[in-house]
Each structure stands twice: as structure tokens, then as C-alpha cells.
Short mmCIF file of C-alpha atoms in Angstrom, two decimals:
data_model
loop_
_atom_site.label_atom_id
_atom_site.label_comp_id
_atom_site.label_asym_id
_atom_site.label_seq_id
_atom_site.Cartn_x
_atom_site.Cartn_y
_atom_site.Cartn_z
CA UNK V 1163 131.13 118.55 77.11
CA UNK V 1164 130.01 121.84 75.43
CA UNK V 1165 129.54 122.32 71.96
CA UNK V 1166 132.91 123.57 70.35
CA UNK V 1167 133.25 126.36 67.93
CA UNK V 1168 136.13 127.30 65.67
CA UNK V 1169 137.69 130.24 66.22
CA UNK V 1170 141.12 131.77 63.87
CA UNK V 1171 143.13 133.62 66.37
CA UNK V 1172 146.12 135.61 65.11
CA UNK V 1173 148.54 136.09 67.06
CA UNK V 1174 151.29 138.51 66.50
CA UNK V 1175 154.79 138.97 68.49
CA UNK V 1176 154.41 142.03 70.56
CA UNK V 1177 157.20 144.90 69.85
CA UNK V 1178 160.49 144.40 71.14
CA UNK V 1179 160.41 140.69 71.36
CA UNK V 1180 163.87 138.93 71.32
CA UNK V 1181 163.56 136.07 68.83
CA UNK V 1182 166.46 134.50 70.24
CA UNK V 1183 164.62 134.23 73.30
CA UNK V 1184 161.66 133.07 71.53
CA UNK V 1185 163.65 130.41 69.93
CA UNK V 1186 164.80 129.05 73.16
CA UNK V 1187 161.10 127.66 73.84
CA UNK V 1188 160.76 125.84 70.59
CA UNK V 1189 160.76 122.54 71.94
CA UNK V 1190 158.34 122.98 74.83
CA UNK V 1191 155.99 124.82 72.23
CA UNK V 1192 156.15 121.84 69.87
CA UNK V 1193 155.23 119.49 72.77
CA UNK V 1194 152.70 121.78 74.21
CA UNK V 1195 150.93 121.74 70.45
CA UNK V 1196 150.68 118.37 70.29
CA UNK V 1197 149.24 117.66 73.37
CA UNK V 1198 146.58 120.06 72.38
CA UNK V 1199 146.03 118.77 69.14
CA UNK V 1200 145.71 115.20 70.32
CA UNK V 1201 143.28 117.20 72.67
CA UNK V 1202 141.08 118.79 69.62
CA UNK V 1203 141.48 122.39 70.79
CA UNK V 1204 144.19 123.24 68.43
CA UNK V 1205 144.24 121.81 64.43
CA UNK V 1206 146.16 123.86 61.79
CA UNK V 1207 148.78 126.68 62.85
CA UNK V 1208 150.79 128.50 59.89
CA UNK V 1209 153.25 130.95 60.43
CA UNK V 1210 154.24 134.02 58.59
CA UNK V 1211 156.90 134.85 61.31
CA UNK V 1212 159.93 135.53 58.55
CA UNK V 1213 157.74 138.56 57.18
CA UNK V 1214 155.06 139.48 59.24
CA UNK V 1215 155.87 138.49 62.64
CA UNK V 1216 152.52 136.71 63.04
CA UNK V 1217 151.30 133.01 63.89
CA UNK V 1218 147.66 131.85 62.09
CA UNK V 1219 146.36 129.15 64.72
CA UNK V 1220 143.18 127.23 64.37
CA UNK V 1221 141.70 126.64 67.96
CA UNK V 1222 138.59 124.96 69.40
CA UNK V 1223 136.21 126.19 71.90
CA UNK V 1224 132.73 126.91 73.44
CA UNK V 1225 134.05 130.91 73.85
CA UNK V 1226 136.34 133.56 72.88
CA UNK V 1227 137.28 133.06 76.86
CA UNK V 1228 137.72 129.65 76.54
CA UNK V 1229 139.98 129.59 73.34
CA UNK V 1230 142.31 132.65 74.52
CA UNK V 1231 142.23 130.45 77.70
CA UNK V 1232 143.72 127.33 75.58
CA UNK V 1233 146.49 129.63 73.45
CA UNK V 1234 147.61 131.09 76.62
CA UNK V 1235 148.60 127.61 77.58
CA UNK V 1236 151.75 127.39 74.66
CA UNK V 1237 154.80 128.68 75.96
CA UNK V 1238 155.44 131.44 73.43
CA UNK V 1239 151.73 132.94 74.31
CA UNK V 1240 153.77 135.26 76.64
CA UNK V 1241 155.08 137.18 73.85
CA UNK V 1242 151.90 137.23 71.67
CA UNK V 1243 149.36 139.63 71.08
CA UNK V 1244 146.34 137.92 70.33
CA UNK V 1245 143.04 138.69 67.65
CA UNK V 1246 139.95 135.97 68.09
CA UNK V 1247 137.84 135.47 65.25
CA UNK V 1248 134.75 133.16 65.24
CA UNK V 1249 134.89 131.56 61.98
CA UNK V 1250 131.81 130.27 60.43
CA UNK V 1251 130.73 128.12 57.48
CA UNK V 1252 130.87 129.95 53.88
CA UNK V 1253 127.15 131.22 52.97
CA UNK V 1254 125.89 128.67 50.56
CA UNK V 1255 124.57 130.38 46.88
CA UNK V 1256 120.98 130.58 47.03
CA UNK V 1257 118.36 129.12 44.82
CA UNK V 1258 116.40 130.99 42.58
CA UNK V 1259 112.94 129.68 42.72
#
């Protein structure tokens, strides 16, 4: 298996999307989640969907390809437009010498 980056991709609903109809898929999105969370490609997701309209997830993968790949698997994806970040590890203070 391929080395597996983490990646912060924000995904926020596209204009004009009925929440009501979003709402209707919350069940299938919950089980879809899990399944890739027991699969390590997804860990933390926050939402800020009251104010902001907008869904922090946490995914796992060897490319920005490969993670978009993995979010367009949860059933809401449809209505999301998506940002990929590559996150990296904070820069560690250096030592004066």
C-alpha cells in the first residue's frame, strides 16, 4: 500500500442546496463515515453547517486525486464543493547554535 498523507478538505454546500434534502441522507452518510474511518481514510470531521454552511473533514491519502476520490464516496459529496489542503507537520523552533 502507498504511503498516506493527510490532507484537510473543506467542503462547503454549493448554493441553492435544499437542507431538507440533505437531511434525508443522514443515515447513509453516518454509515458511509464509519466504514471509512474503520478504513483509515477518514479521522476527524467537524461541522460548522448552522453558520457557515461548511464541513472540516480529515481524510487520508497518497494524492489530492485519491482523497477527493474517497470524499466523493459519502452520500452528501453530491452537494459539496470541495477545497484539498495537504497538511503538514508544524515547523519545529530552531536551535541557536
Amino acid at each position: 500500500m502507498s504511503k498516506m498523507d493527510a490532507f484537510m478538505v473543506v467542503a462547503t454546500f454549493k448554493p441553492g442546496t435544499s437542507m431538507a434534502e440533505v437531511l434525508t441522507v443522514v443515515a447513509e452518510e453516518q454509515a458511509k463515515v464509519t466504514e471509512l474511518q474503520a478504513a483509515g481514510i477518514i479521522g476527524e470531521i467537524r461541522l460548522a453547517t448552522a453558520s457557515r454552511q461548511t464541513v472540516f473533514l480529515e481524510v487520508f491519502g497518497s494524492s489530492q486525486e485519491d482523497v477527493e476520490s474517497s470524499v466523493r464516496m459519502l452520500p452528501m459529496a453530491k452537494w459539496w464543493d470541495l477545497d484539498i489542503f495537504p497538511l503538514n507537520e508544524p515547523a519545529s523552533p530552531q536551535v541557536a547554535s
